[in-house]
């Protein structure tokens, strides 16, 4: 087990040890945000015939090549109505957007470019030959793959699934996730206030971070720093696909999480990452494939580690290709002191300046100062080698608001 991996090495190690969940069928509306587990083939042509893209007149181009041209209106075709009359020479059919183009016609003239007078219509402006017609199969061609495996289901993708009548959609399943907070000092949300205790924030921070990814985790509560109790609760958590254990992974006298995981037969792949905050991070896997994260107890550290390591792992398990938070380049509004050796994730707010972003620290950056996280819009990533940055320097900022992810880490 190597000590002090870089953030990138730790991410790669984790991603190499988690696997994609099996497919499951979900109702169309529940598929939003999920990832297709197979290709989707069109079961029809759309549009099923040439349709008009405009309200206007279906004509033979040869009749209107020279304008003005006067034609006799022989039909009135609405969307959803099959035309019965062929458009012969010198004739036109009034047609609405989405209505089938009648036989004989090859062009649609916009109503704005015409003037109807009784049964006649004068075409004032001639469009190009074939204009304003959406050809059969322009949107979807029967039998063709229209969405491929691995596609993330956005509202636009969901609309295509509806068009091909996928009332049930095959997507990658979500992993089951258990969250366990550890520490003798912790007080649960439902317990009465004891002035000498520390309220358990991490269970709920991690819950919310999972929820934002579309996963409903199970809260296993609080385990005391006691190897027997810890063993029972960690063993319970190992029944899930992913176990997030918070606290007790450092070098303190009562930090029993790692030895207990060892005793439970977990293969620990690494412990400690060269980052700030969050360096006491442990990662392991069980024989049956459960992934275990030993997250640092400091609330900010735990949340930063979730974003850097847990979120990419969970997204990868759900079949996503975009695993990492979207980044932007921003200029610092102030100097930033730093020590070389660890990659630093500075919590920042962002503002606009012309066509760029300005990043400003959210204040005291202690790993226990949860407010620095609560108001953050992003993490400014300061390279491990950096000995500090000056106002005006450019930094990469990971965007924390919303659910915008990209393929590359960019850090
Ligand atoms: P640990 O990682 O267990 O050494 O804890 C580091 C710091 O984080 C200590 O000050 C703990 O009291 C605090 N801490 C640990 N777990 C939690 C939690 N679930 N909620 C809030 N603070 C915590
Ligand atoms: Mg502790």
XYZ file of C-alpha atoms and ligand atoms in Angstrom:
435
model
C 0.000 0.000 0.000
C 1.593 3.260 -1.128
C 1.273 6.316 1.048
C 0.460 9.748 -0.398
C -0.787 9.137 -3.903
C -1.481 12.118 -6.075
C -5.135 13.003 -6.613
C -4.952 11.777 -10.216
C -3.316 8.479 -9.214
C -5.925 7.940 -6.519
C -8.754 8.670 -8.990
C -7.310 6.236 -11.515
C -6.832 3.545 -8.884
C -10.446 3.886 -7.718
C -11.876 3.881 -11.241
C -9.889 0.770 -12.106
C -11.486 -1.062 -9.162
C -15.161 -0.231 -9.664
C -17.305 -1.805 -12.347
C -20.422 -0.840 -14.198
C -23.716 -1.924 -12.635
C -25.922 -4.410 -14.527
C -28.775 -3.063 -16.670
C -32.282 -2.617 -15.309
C -35.578 -1.550 -16.865
C -37.155 1.685 -15.665
C -40.235 3.632 -16.715
C -39.538 6.311 -19.327
C -39.999 9.213 -16.887
C -37.666 7.618 -14.346
C -34.906 7.324 -16.922
C -33.987 11.029 -16.843
C -30.313 11.443 -15.931
C -29.619 7.707 -16.295
C -27.410 6.075 -18.946
C -28.671 3.796 -21.740
C -27.493 0.214 -21.268
C -28.097 -0.705 -24.920
C -28.563 0.815 -28.371
C -32.035 2.095 -29.222
C -33.382 1.472 -32.723
C -36.135 3.469 -34.423
C -39.304 1.437 -34.932
C -40.798 3.854 -37.469
C -39.943 6.622 -39.873
C -40.423 10.115 -38.568
C -41.889 11.975 -40.234
C -43.744 9.019 -41.770
C -44.188 10.923 -45.062
C -42.990 14.230 -46.513
C -44.621 16.959 -44.435
C -44.921 20.691 -44.784
C -42.603 22.743 -42.582
C -44.782 25.845 -43.011
C -48.345 27.029 -43.242
C -48.745 27.825 -46.945
C -49.472 26.243 -50.329
C -48.242 22.948 -51.742
C -47.425 23.553 -55.425
C -45.515 22.229 -58.406
C -42.317 24.239 -58.580
C -42.547 24.409 -62.369
C -45.794 26.429 -61.972
C -44.239 29.107 -59.749
C -40.705 29.361 -61.055
C -41.760 32.733 -62.431
C -43.752 35.050 -60.149
C -46.347 36.263 -59.703
C -48.117 33.016 -60.580
C -51.844 32.414 -60.215
C -53.017 28.926 -59.179
C -56.391 27.347 -58.350
C -56.715 26.077 -54.760
C -58.122 22.538 -54.875
C -57.667 21.267 -51.327
C -57.110 22.302 -47.708
C -54.842 19.863 -45.828
C -54.450 19.872 -42.061
C -51.891 18.043 -39.908
C -53.085 14.496 -39.328
C -55.201 14.421 -42.484
C -54.169 12.351 -45.516
C -54.589 14.358 -48.759
C -57.030 12.860 -51.279
C -56.445 15.168 -54.230
C -53.373 15.181 -56.450
C -51.956 18.619 -57.247
C -52.038 18.913 -61.022
C -50.535 21.587 -63.226
C -51.864 25.067 -62.358
C -53.256 23.882 -59.017
C -52.286 24.335 -55.382
C -53.380 22.855 -52.037
C -53.562 24.947 -48.894
C -51.430 23.130 -46.326
C -50.705 23.491 -42.606
C -47.410 22.837 -40.809
C -46.958 19.108 -40.223
C -49.547 18.072 -42.839
C -48.597 15.505 -45.498
C -47.499 16.960 -48.831
C -50.014 15.858 -51.493
C -49.035 13.898 -54.573
C -47.940 16.062 -57.473
C -46.631 18.888 -55.251
C -42.880 19.255 -54.734
C -42.575 22.647 -53.015
C -44.372 24.588 -50.273
C -44.793 28.375 -50.557
C -45.165 30.230 -47.258
C -48.530 31.869 -46.690
C -46.671 35.181 -46.211
C -45.455 34.932 -49.840
C -48.945 34.519 -51.276
C -52.320 36.201 -51.563
C -55.504 34.148 -51.674
C -58.527 35.501 -53.485
C -61.541 33.178 -53.443
C -60.511 29.892 -55.028
C -57.344 31.361 -56.473
C -53.982 32.067 -54.913
C -51.282 34.368 -56.263
C -47.744 33.299 -55.456
C -45.755 36.489 -55.014
C -42.345 35.153 -54.031
C -41.006 31.841 -55.255
C -38.885 29.775 -52.833
C -36.249 27.290 -54.032
C -37.475 24.100 -55.623
C -38.355 21.586 -52.858
C -38.426 24.280 -50.158
C -40.313 23.970 -46.857
C -40.736 20.214 -46.986
C -39.428 17.921 -44.248
C -38.653 14.657 -45.986
C -39.856 11.272 -44.786
C -37.485 9.877 -42.151
C -35.627 13.174 -41.654
C -35.827 12.762 -37.866
C -35.780 8.981 -37.461
C -35.265 6.219 -40.002
C -36.978 2.930 -39.317
C -34.444 0.269 -38.253
C -31.589 2.706 -37.648
C -29.802 3.046 -34.299
C -30.905 6.453 -33.065
C -29.334 6.387 -29.586
C -26.305 4.363 -28.631
C -25.405 2.540 -25.445
C -23.735 4.920 -22.985
C -25.905 7.921 -23.893
C -26.941 10.004 -20.894
C -30.676 10.596 -20.865
C -31.301 14.332 -21.073
C -34.778 15.773 -21.706
C -33.967 15.784 -25.451
C -32.941 12.120 -25.403
C -36.052 11.275 -23.393
C -38.171 12.887 -26.124
C -36.581 10.601 -28.732
C -37.230 7.578 -26.486
C -40.882 8.641 -26.360
C -40.967 8.935 -30.160
C -39.808 5.348 -30.519
C -42.328 4.300 -27.832
C -39.868 3.130 -25.208
C -42.254 3.074 -22.262
C -39.596 1.041 -20.455
C -35.949 1.931 -20.877
C -32.912 -0.250 -20.215
C -30.390 1.737 -18.164
C -27.463 0.896 -15.912
C -28.649 0.299 -12.348
C -27.710 2.653 -9.526
C -25.307 1.293 -6.928
C -26.627 0.827 -3.400
C -24.721 3.111 -1.040
C -24.422 2.968 2.760
C -23.129 5.832 4.896
C -21.632 5.349 8.347
C -20.293 8.122 10.565
C -17.802 7.141 13.206
C -16.703 8.962 16.360
C -17.440 8.875 20.103
C -18.059 12.618 20.065
C -20.887 12.525 17.532
C -24.524 13.315 18.224
C -27.227 12.129 15.827
C -29.796 14.443 14.263
C -32.596 12.923 16.338
C -30.717 12.935 19.631
C -31.239 15.779 22.147
C -28.547 18.456 22.180
C -25.623 17.655 24.441
C -23.318 20.683 24.710
C -20.289 18.411 24.841
C -20.986 16.614 21.609
C -20.408 17.342 17.929
C -23.476 17.154 15.698
C -23.070 14.579 12.929
C -22.934 16.689 9.776
C -21.113 14.198 7.564
C -23.863 11.580 7.301
C -26.120 14.277 5.931
C -23.543 16.027 3.752
C -22.720 12.694 2.109
C -26.409 11.827 1.873
C -27.028 15.081 -0.008
C -24.042 14.558 -2.286
C -25.323 11.082 -3.229
C -28.850 12.408 -3.674
C -27.580 15.072 -6.059
C -26.159 12.250 -8.206
C -29.556 10.552 -8.245
C -28.749 7.936 -5.593
C -30.787 7.399 -2.409
C -28.235 6.153 0.118
C -28.949 4.309 3.378
C -27.801 5.991 6.580
C -26.362 3.439 8.984
C -26.081 6.011 11.770
C -23.127 6.516 14.076
C -20.577 3.963 15.235
C -18.499 4.628 18.331
C -14.706 4.407 18.216
C -14.872 0.879 19.508
C -13.558 -1.999 17.401
C -16.425 -4.370 18.204
C -19.235 -1.950 17.420
C -17.330 -0.637 14.425
C -16.812 -4.120 13.056
C -20.518 -4.932 13.220
C -21.520 -1.668 11.514
C -18.814 -1.819 8.842
C -19.809 -5.435 8.110
C -23.403 -4.253 7.654
C -22.180 -1.543 5.264
C -20.199 -4.038 3.206
C -23.491 -5.597 2.055
C -23.955 -2.519 -0.153
C -22.214 -1.824 -3.456
C -20.459 1.176 -1.921
C -19.749 1.959 1.727
C -18.837 5.474 2.794
C -17.335 5.431 6.280
C -16.620 8.863 7.697
C -13.992 9.584 10.342
C -11.499 7.439 12.194
C -9.139 6.891 9.237
C -6.299 9.021 10.518
C -3.415 8.093 12.814
C -5.139 8.852 16.131
C -5.105 6.351 18.960
C -8.833 5.674 18.407
C -8.841 5.578 14.629
C -10.000 2.002 14.184
C -11.590 2.122 10.747
C -8.627 0.892 8.711
C -7.546 -1.961 11.025
C -11.186 -3.060 11.277
C -11.598 -3.053 7.500
C -8.365 -5.058 7.289
C -9.759 -7.535 9.805
C -12.921 -7.821 7.685
C -10.777 -8.916 4.740
C -11.002 -5.682 2.782
C -8.171 -5.186 0.347
C -6.994 -1.630 0.943
C -5.621 -0.110 -2.267
C -4.328 3.095 -0.773
C -4.447 5.370 2.195
C -3.588 9.072 2.145
C -3.667 11.325 -0.855
C -1.465 14.363 -1.399
C -4.293 16.864 -1.163
C -5.608 19.571 1.087
C -8.108 19.291 2.593
C -8.715 15.567 2.759
C -5.457 13.687 2.844
C -6.439 10.810 5.183
C -8.538 9.047 2.560
C -8.573 5.255 2.379
C -9.966 3.103 -0.409
C -10.488 -0.624 -0.559
C -12.587 -3.361 -2.109
C -14.116 -6.511 -0.699
C -13.881 -9.940 -2.267
C -17.420 -9.671 -3.616
C -16.731 -6.305 -5.206
C -18.008 -3.786 -2.658
C -16.034 -0.536 -2.711
C -15.205 1.109 0.625
C -14.162 4.705 1.088
C -12.717 5.714 4.440
C -13.392 9.439 4.310
C -11.772 11.982 6.624
C -13.994 13.131 9.489
C -13.458 16.829 9.000
C -16.674 17.825 7.256
C -15.047 19.887 4.502
C -12.418 17.215 3.844
C -15.079 14.566 3.523
C -17.092 16.630 1.066
C -14.039 17.506 -1.033
C -13.042 13.827 -1.152
C -16.567 12.879 -2.179
C -16.409 15.237 -5.167
C -12.932 14.132 -6.243
C -13.232 10.374 -5.701
C -16.651 9.088 -4.723
C -18.724 10.990 -7.310
C -16.570 9.825 -10.275
C -16.742 6.227 -8.972
C -20.528 6.317 -8.547
C -21.021 7.924 -11.961
C -18.738 5.376 -13.588
C -20.755 2.557 -11.972
C -23.928 4.090 -13.414
C -22.387 4.003 -16.901
C -21.521 7.682 -17.310
C -18.560 8.704 -19.422
C -18.472 12.217 -17.986
C -17.195 11.597 -14.474
C -15.578 14.821 -13.353
C -16.954 18.211 -12.450
C -16.984 20.702 -15.324
C -14.100 23.170 -14.994
C -13.655 26.769 -16.052
C -10.641 29.027 -15.998
C -10.886 31.951 -13.588
C -8.649 34.752 -12.430
C -7.986 35.066 -8.707
C -9.212 38.277 -7.112
C -6.528 38.067 -4.399
C -3.211 36.473 -3.518
C -3.354 32.891 -2.310
C -0.705 31.606 0.070
C 0.119 27.944 -0.278
C 2.679 25.322 0.667
C 4.060 22.985 -1.934
C 3.430 19.254 -1.569
C -0.328 18.766 -1.797
C -2.944 19.694 -4.352
C -5.155 22.314 -2.740
C -8.907 22.596 -3.294
C -9.785 26.157 -2.343
C -13.478 26.842 -1.905
C -14.412 29.879 -3.982
C -17.291 31.941 -5.231
C -17.342 33.032 -8.863
C -18.292 36.285 -10.488
C -18.149 37.489 -14.099
C -15.783 40.047 -15.454
C -16.274 40.775 -19.142
C -16.040 37.370 -20.767
C -14.131 35.684 -17.928
C -14.642 34.446 -14.373
C -13.171 35.858 -11.177
C -12.629 33.444 -8.278
C -12.692 34.623 -4.666
C -11.952 32.482 -1.621
C -14.966 31.821 0.610
C -12.892 32.801 3.637
C -11.181 30.756 6.325
C -10.191 27.530 4.590
C -9.807 25.295 7.658
C -10.977 21.757 6.949
C -13.470 21.994 9.800
C -14.967 25.301 8.644
C -18.075 23.986 6.961
C -19.250 27.470 6.040
C -16.396 27.688 3.523
C -18.074 24.781 1.727
C -21.661 25.834 2.274
C -21.276 29.055 0.297
C -18.820 27.721 -2.315
C -19.636 27.738 -6.015
C -16.470 25.905 -6.962
C -13.118 24.461 -5.970
C -10.116 26.394 -7.267
C -7.474 23.735 -7.855
C -3.948 24.731 -6.903
C -1.274 22.360 -8.181
C 0.702 20.344 -5.640
C 3.969 22.046 -6.680
C 2.559 25.564 -6.274
C 3.959 27.771 -3.537
C 1.135 30.256 -3.883
C -0.589 32.391 -6.480
C -0.977 36.110 -6.970
C -4.080 38.177 -7.644
C -4.809 38.025 -11.372
C -3.290 34.543 -11.831
C -5.423 32.026 -13.696
C -6.699 28.938 -11.870
C -8.832 25.968 -12.878
C -12.129 25.947 -10.988
C -14.369 22.898 -10.667
C -18.006 24.007 -10.761
C -20.004 22.658 -7.836
C -23.462 23.942 -8.568
C -25.778 21.931 -10.745
C -24.854 18.611 -12.289
C -22.420 19.469 -15.044
C -19.735 16.871 -15.653
C -16.964 16.364 -18.203
C -14.787 13.508 -19.371
C -11.383 14.893 -18.375
C -10.269 15.859 -14.897
C -8.452 18.998 -16.123
C -6.548 19.198 -12.861
P -11.517 12.067 12.516
O -11.343 11.942 11.049
O -12.378 11.002 13.093
O -10.185 12.177 13.193
O -12.268 13.428 12.785
C -11.689 14.669 12.430
C -12.547 15.809 12.898
O -13.802 15.771 12.245
C -12.870 15.780 14.369
O -12.835 17.118 14.843
C -14.276 15.250 14.433
O -14.983 15.655 15.553
C -14.876 15.773 13.181
N -15.907 14.862 12.691
C -15.748 13.539 12.520
N -16.884 12.988 12.076
C -17.776 13.991 11.973
C -19.141 14.042 11.570
N -19.787 12.943 11.194
N -19.766 15.239 11.571
C -19.099 16.342 11.958
N -17.823 16.359 12.348
C -17.155 15.192 12.368
Mg -12.778 10.419 14.996
